[in-house]
Amino acid sequence: MDQLSAMRVFVRVVETGNFSRAATALNMPKTTVTNLIQGLEAHLRTTLLNRTTRRVMVTTDGALYYERATQILSEIDELDGSLTNSQAQPSGRLRVEMAGAFADLLVVPALCDFHTRYPQIHIDLGVGDRLVDYIAENVDCALRGGTPSDQSLVARKVSEMRMITCAAPLYIEKHGLPSEPEDLTRDHFAVGYLQAQAGRILPMEFARNGETTEIVPRYLVSANDARTYMTAIMSGFGIAQAPLFMAREALADGRLVPVLTDWTCEPLPLYVVYPQTRHLSNKVRVFVDWLVKLVRTLD
């Protein structure tokens, strides 16, 4: 038995919670995964995993072995990386998640620069604001707006996005202009941004002369995707707070206009996140470093 291979397979089974998903992530037959786990348990003379027809559960011995195995594999990967030229020419597939607006307006237009620097890295870009299972889906990192609530992720703050309160002329013609933030709870509507993880509409925050207020607005339409959110605003469904870099073109050509201009919006933090259990390989490091420089161009 190749104990190192068996150890890697065991770690992937624990992280995905399923033999089939582990086999898919490792690009190997499920029978091979099963045989390696059985061989590892025979070698260690203990049961690491309890199997049922629907799920895999880690035993007490399995949890202890997983903790040490992840440390050992991380150290091996780090050692291998330090003795090769992978830092200069990292390679392989990189699975990245981000909102569609980040992809369309910021990252994809600049990717040619990244591939000129690192031609051997191939990026699989997942687009959307959906809830992601980073381990099961083998996601290396993600670019996310707002402070992450998932404590299992490592979060690195990389920038802040200026926000603006705005609406479409179509909405203003129909409903008029609000005079204060509280109008959004009674006489006006907002476009709601649905936070997928919490299943709730994000509140709107306003500040003026040291005074701050948080509003949970009325809404007719909400969305959990940034592009759909912007489309709903420009379609006249309500007032919204949007990142300035997403709204700038529409503000310039009149499709959106600023409202409640006496009040300011708190900047929205921007984070790069990745799983704690995922070794930060050289390909991920260079992409994150490139992404950090890119997002700092936002105003």
Short mmCIF file of C-alpha atoms in Angstrom, two decimals:
data_model
loop_
_atom_site.label_atom_id
_atom_site.label_comp_id
_atom_site.label_asym_id
_atom_site.label_seq_id
_atom_site.Cartn_x
_atom_site.Cartn_y
_atom_site.Cartn_z
CA MET A 1 0.00 0.00 0.00
CA ASP A 2 1.15 3.52 -0.82
CA GLN A 3 0.54 5.03 2.61
CA LEU A 4 1.02 8.63 1.44
CA SER A 5 -1.57 8.19 -1.31
CA ALA A 6 -3.92 6.49 1.14
CA MET A 7 -3.46 9.38 3.56
CA ARG A 8 -4.35 11.93 0.86
CA VAL A 9 -7.43 9.92 -0.11
CA PHE A 10 -8.53 9.62 3.52
CA VAL A 11 -8.24 13.39 4.02
CA ARG A 12 -10.30 14.05 0.89
CA VAL A 13 -13.01 11.57 1.99
CA VAL A 14 -13.27 13.30 5.37
CA GLU A 15 -13.43 16.76 3.78
CA THR A 16 -16.06 15.84 1.20
CA GLY A 17 -17.98 13.46 3.47
CA ASN A 18 -18.49 11.01 0.65
CA PHE A 19 -16.47 8.37 -1.21
CA SER A 20 -17.95 9.31 -4.59
CA ARG A 21 -17.23 13.05 -4.22
CA ALA A 22 -13.71 12.26 -3.04
CA ALA A 23 -13.14 10.05 -6.08
CA THR A 24 -14.38 12.82 -8.38
CA ALA A 25 -12.16 15.43 -6.70
CA LEU A 26 -9.13 13.14 -6.94
CA ASN A 27 -9.97 12.00 -10.48
CA MET A 28 -9.77 8.31 -9.62
CA PRO A 29 -12.22 5.40 -9.59
CA LYS A 30 -14.38 5.01 -6.49
CA THR A 31 -13.13 1.43 -6.10
CA THR A 32 -9.57 2.72 -5.80
CA VAL A 33 -10.65 5.15 -3.08
CA THR A 34 -12.42 2.35 -1.22
CA ASN A 35 -9.45 -0.02 -1.49
CA LEU A 36 -6.98 2.61 -0.27
CA ILE A 37 -9.13 3.42 2.77
CA GLN A 38 -9.55 -0.25 3.60
CA GLY A 39 -5.80 -0.79 3.23
CA LEU A 40 -5.05 2.17 5.48
CA GLU A 41 -7.42 0.89 8.18
CA ALA A 42 -5.86 -2.58 7.96
CA HIS A 43 -2.38 -1.09 8.25
CA LEU A 44 -3.37 0.99 11.29
CA ARG A 45 -5.49 -1.82 12.77
CA THR A 46 -8.35 0.55 13.54
CA THR A 47 -11.55 1.85 11.98
CA LEU A 48 -11.19 5.40 10.71
CA LEU A 49 -14.60 5.80 9.07
CA ASN A 50 -18.06 4.46 9.77
CA ARG A 51 -20.01 3.97 6.52
CA THR A 52 -23.76 4.02 6.00
CA THR A 53 -25.69 3.97 2.76
CA ARG A 54 -25.98 7.78 2.82
CA ARG A 55 -22.97 9.21 4.60
CA VAL A 56 -19.51 8.66 6.02
CA MET A 57 -18.81 9.49 9.67
CA VAL A 58 -15.36 9.88 11.19
CA THR A 59 -14.53 7.77 14.24
CA THR A 60 -12.60 9.10 17.23
CA ASP A 61 -9.41 7.50 15.89
CA GLY A 62 -10.23 8.83 12.44
CA ALA A 63 -10.56 12.40 13.74
CA LEU A 64 -7.18 12.19 15.44
CA TYR A 65 -5.59 10.71 12.33
CA TYR A 66 -7.16 13.37 10.11
CA GLU A 67 -5.76 16.19 12.23
CA ARG A 68 -2.21 14.85 12.08
CA ALA A 69 -2.49 13.76 8.43
CA THR A 70 -3.48 17.25 7.25
CA GLN A 71 -0.47 18.72 9.07
CA ILE A 72 1.89 16.16 7.60
CA LEU A 73 0.56 16.55 4.05
CA SER A 74 0.78 20.34 4.31
CA GLU A 75 4.41 20.11 5.42
CA ILE A 76 5.22 17.68 2.60
CA ASP A 77 3.64 19.98 0.01
CA GLU A 78 5.52 22.95 1.43
CA LEU A 79 8.80 21.02 1.31
CA ASP A 80 8.20 19.89 -2.27
CA GLY A 81 7.42 23.43 -3.30
CA SER A 82 10.56 24.83 -1.72
CA LEU A 83 12.77 22.39 -3.67
CA THR A 84 11.30 23.01 -7.11
CA ASN A 85 10.95 25.94 -9.44
CA SER A 86 7.18 26.06 -8.90
CA GLN A 87 7.45 29.44 -7.22
CA ALA A 88 8.78 30.92 -10.46
CA GLN A 89 6.48 28.95 -12.75
CA PRO A 90 3.49 27.63 -10.78
CA SER A 91 1.12 25.45 -12.78
CA GLY A 92 -2.13 23.54 -12.65
CA ARG A 93 -5.86 24.19 -12.41
CA LEU A 94 -7.13 26.87 -10.06
CA ARG A 95 -10.77 26.86 -8.94
CA VAL A 96 -11.94 30.39 -8.07
CA GLU A 97 -15.39 31.70 -7.06
CA MET A 98 -16.65 35.29 -7.23
CA ALA A 99 -19.73 37.38 -7.95
CA GLY A 100 -20.59 37.94 -11.60
CA ALA A 101 -20.02 41.70 -11.35
CA PHE A 102 -16.50 41.17 -10.01
CA ALA A 103 -15.79 38.73 -12.83
CA ASP A 104 -17.27 40.85 -15.64
CA LEU A 105 -16.12 44.31 -14.60
CA LEU A 106 -12.85 43.66 -12.81
CA VAL A 107 -11.18 40.27 -13.03
CA VAL A 108 -11.85 38.84 -16.50
CA PRO A 109 -10.77 42.02 -18.37
CA ALA A 110 -7.42 41.82 -16.56
CA LEU A 111 -6.84 38.05 -16.80
CA CYS A 112 -4.66 38.34 -19.90
CA ASP A 113 -2.09 40.08 -17.71
CA PHE A 114 -2.21 37.20 -15.22
CA HIS A 115 -1.82 34.55 -17.92
CA THR A 116 1.08 36.43 -19.45
CA ARG A 117 2.86 36.16 -16.10
CA TYR A 118 1.72 32.61 -15.28
CA PRO A 119 0.90 30.81 -18.54
CA GLN A 120 0.82 27.35 -16.93
CA ILE A 121 -2.06 28.15 -14.56
CA HIS A 122 -5.54 27.34 -15.88
CA ILE A 123 -8.41 29.07 -14.06
CA ASP A 124 -11.85 27.48 -13.57
CA LEU A 125 -14.00 30.48 -12.69
CA GLY A 126 -17.24 29.91 -10.82
CA VAL A 127 -19.51 32.94 -11.12
CA GLY A 128 -22.31 33.87 -8.71
CA ASP A 129 -23.09 34.87 -5.14
CA ARG A 130 -24.34 31.43 -4.13
CA LEU A 131 -23.40 29.52 -0.98
CA VAL A 132 -20.32 27.42 -1.79
CA ASP A 133 -19.08 24.21 -0.18
CA TYR A 134 -15.38 24.97 -0.59
CA ILE A 135 -14.14 21.51 0.35
CA ALA A 136 -16.65 19.35 -1.50
CA GLU A 137 -16.42 21.52 -4.64
CA ASN A 138 -12.62 21.70 -4.45
CA VAL A 139 -12.62 25.53 -4.49
CA ASP A 140 -9.18 27.05 -3.91
CA CYS A 141 -10.24 30.61 -3.10
CA ALA A 142 -13.00 33.17 -3.59
CA LEU A 143 -13.40 36.94 -3.81
CA ARG A 144 -16.30 38.08 -1.62
CA GLY A 145 -17.88 41.40 -0.70
CA GLY A 146 -18.80 41.88 2.97
CA THR A 147 -17.33 40.37 6.11
CA PRO A 148 -17.41 36.55 5.90
CA SER A 149 -19.48 34.80 8.56
CA ASP A 150 -18.11 31.29 7.96
CA GLN A 151 -15.54 30.67 10.69
CA SER A 152 -14.10 27.69 8.80
CA LEU A 153 -12.62 30.05 6.20
CA VAL A 154 -9.42 32.05 6.29
CA ALA A 155 -10.39 35.62 5.31
CA ARG A 156 -7.91 38.24 4.08
CA LYS A 157 -9.24 41.76 3.70
CA VAL A 158 -7.89 43.15 0.45
CA SER A 159 -9.81 46.36 -0.22
CA GLU A 160 -12.95 48.39 0.40
CA MET A 161 -15.60 49.37 -2.12
CA ARG A 162 -17.14 52.84 -2.06
CA MET A 163 -20.94 52.65 -2.01
CA ILE A 164 -23.61 54.97 -3.39
CA THR A 165 -27.36 55.20 -2.80
CA CYS A 166 -29.13 55.47 -6.14
CA ALA A 167 -32.28 54.78 -8.12
CA ALA A 168 -33.48 54.75 -11.72
CA PRO A 169 -35.29 57.82 -13.13
CA LEU A 170 -38.24 55.49 -13.83
CA TYR A 171 -38.61 54.80 -10.11
CA ILE A 172 -38.28 58.49 -9.16
CA GLU A 173 -40.92 59.51 -11.73
CA LYS A 174 -43.35 57.05 -10.15
CA HIS A 175 -42.54 57.40 -6.44
CA GLY A 176 -40.65 60.67 -6.05
CA LEU A 177 -37.50 61.19 -3.98
CA PRO A 178 -37.09 60.08 -0.36
CA SER A 179 -36.11 62.82 2.07
CA GLU A 180 -34.64 60.60 4.79
CA PRO A 181 -33.57 56.96 5.16
CA GLU A 182 -36.67 56.09 7.22
CA ASP A 183 -38.79 56.75 4.11
CA LEU A 184 -37.55 53.38 2.85
CA THR A 185 -39.56 51.66 5.59
CA ARG A 186 -42.90 53.30 4.76
CA ASP A 187 -43.30 55.39 1.58
CA HIS A 188 -40.62 53.93 -0.70
CA PHE A 189 -39.23 50.60 -1.82
CA ALA A 190 -35.70 49.30 -2.06
CA VAL A 191 -34.15 46.58 -4.16
CA GLY A 192 -33.18 43.99 -1.56
CA TYR A 193 -29.88 42.16 -1.54
CA LEU A 194 -30.48 38.61 -0.29
CA GLN A 195 -27.68 37.20 1.84
CA ALA A 196 -27.69 33.55 0.83
CA GLN A 197 -26.02 32.13 3.94
CA ALA A 198 -28.33 33.86 6.43
CA GLY A 199 -31.42 33.85 4.21
CA ARG A 200 -32.18 37.49 5.00
CA ILE A 201 -32.18 40.87 3.29
CA LEU A 202 -29.13 42.94 4.12
CA PRO A 203 -29.94 46.17 5.97
CA MET A 204 -29.00 49.55 4.51
CA GLU A 205 -26.64 51.73 6.57
CA PHE A 206 -26.48 55.53 6.42
CA ALA A 207 -24.25 58.10 8.14
CA ARG A 208 -24.39 61.91 8.45
CA ASN A 209 -22.52 64.29 10.77
CA GLY A 210 -21.58 61.51 13.14
CA GLU A 211 -25.10 60.09 13.15
CA THR A 212 -25.63 56.55 11.87
CA THR A 213 -28.81 54.68 11.16
CA GLU A 214 -29.57 51.17 9.90
CA ILE A 215 -32.69 50.53 7.85
CA VAL A 216 -34.40 47.27 6.97
CA PRO A 217 -36.27 48.52 3.89
CA ARG A 218 -39.47 47.45 2.20
CA TYR A 219 -38.84 45.74 -1.10
CA LEU A 220 -40.65 44.31 -4.09
CA VAL A 221 -37.68 42.42 -5.54
CA SER A 222 -34.54 40.99 -3.96
CA ALA A 223 -31.62 39.15 -5.54
CA ASN A 224 -28.55 37.29 -4.34
CA ASP A 225 -26.49 38.00 -7.47
CA ALA A 226 -24.80 41.36 -8.01
CA ARG A 227 -25.60 41.58 -11.73
CA THR A 228 -29.28 40.80 -11.18
CA TYR A 229 -29.32 43.27 -8.32
CA MET A 230 -27.99 46.04 -10.58
CA THR A 231 -30.48 45.14 -13.33
CA ALA A 232 -33.36 45.37 -10.85
CA ILE A 233 -32.20 48.84 -9.74
CA MET A 234 -31.97 50.10 -13.32
CA SER A 235 -35.38 48.58 -14.09
CA GLY A 236 -37.00 50.86 -11.52
CA PHE A 237 -37.85 48.40 -8.75
CA GLY A 238 -36.48 50.59 -5.98
CA ILE A 239 -33.71 52.51 -4.27
CA ALA A 240 -30.51 50.65 -3.50
CA GLN A 241 -26.97 50.94 -2.23
CA ALA A 242 -24.53 49.73 -4.87
CA PRO A 243 -20.74 49.59 -5.21
CA LEU A 244 -19.66 52.71 -7.07
CA PHE A 245 -17.52 50.77 -9.55
CA MET A 246 -20.62 48.78 -10.60
CA ALA A 247 -22.87 51.83 -10.86
CA ARG A 248 -20.44 54.36 -12.38
CA GLU A 249 -21.33 53.80 -16.06
CA ALA A 250 -25.08 53.91 -15.38
CA LEU A 251 -24.66 57.08 -13.31
CA ALA A 252 -22.68 58.71 -16.13
CA ASP A 253 -25.30 58.00 -18.81
CA GLY A 254 -28.32 58.77 -16.64
CA ARG A 255 -29.73 55.29 -16.14
CA LEU A 256 -29.17 55.81 -12.40
CA VAL A 257 -29.18 58.97 -10.29
CA PRO A 258 -27.90 59.52 -6.72
CA VAL A 259 -30.51 59.87 -3.95
CA LEU A 260 -30.28 60.77 -0.25
CA THR A 261 -27.08 62.63 -1.09
CA ASP A 262 -26.90 64.20 2.40
CA TRP A 263 -26.17 60.73 3.75
CA THR A 264 -23.11 58.59 3.08
CA CYS A 265 -22.77 54.80 2.92
CA GLU A 266 -20.16 52.81 4.78
CA PRO A 267 -17.61 51.19 2.41
CA LEU A 268 -18.13 47.49 1.78
CA PRO A 269 -15.06 45.40 2.70
CA LEU A 270 -13.69 43.01 0.10
CA TYR A 271 -12.13 39.71 1.16
CA VAL A 272 -10.24 36.83 -0.40
CA VAL A 273 -11.27 33.66 1.43
CA TYR A 274 -10.06 30.05 1.35
CA PRO A 275 -10.57 26.94 3.52
CA GLN A 276 -8.43 26.54 6.62
CA THR A 277 -7.74 22.92 5.69
CA ARG A 278 -6.60 23.78 2.17
CA HIS A 279 -2.85 24.12 1.76
CA LEU A 280 -2.16 27.49 0.17
CA SER A 281 -0.14 26.29 -2.83
CA ASN A 282 2.10 28.45 -4.95
CA LYS A 283 -0.51 28.76 -7.71
CA VAL A 284 -3.03 30.07 -5.17
CA ARG A 285 -0.47 32.42 -3.61
CA VAL A 286 0.45 34.10 -6.89
CA PHE A 287 -3.20 34.45 -7.91
CA VAL A 288 -4.18 35.98 -4.56
CA ASP A 289 -1.23 38.39 -4.69
CA TRP A 290 -2.23 39.42 -8.23
CA LEU A 291 -5.86 39.79 -7.18
CA VAL A 292 -4.93 41.98 -4.20
CA LYS A 293 -3.09 44.43 -6.47
CA LEU A 294 -6.00 44.43 -8.91
CA VAL A 295 -8.78 45.15 -6.41
CA ARG A 296 -6.82 47.99 -4.85
CA THR A 297 -7.52 49.92 -8.03
CA LEU A 298 -11.19 50.12 -6.99
CA ASP A 299 -12.38 53.49 -5.71
#
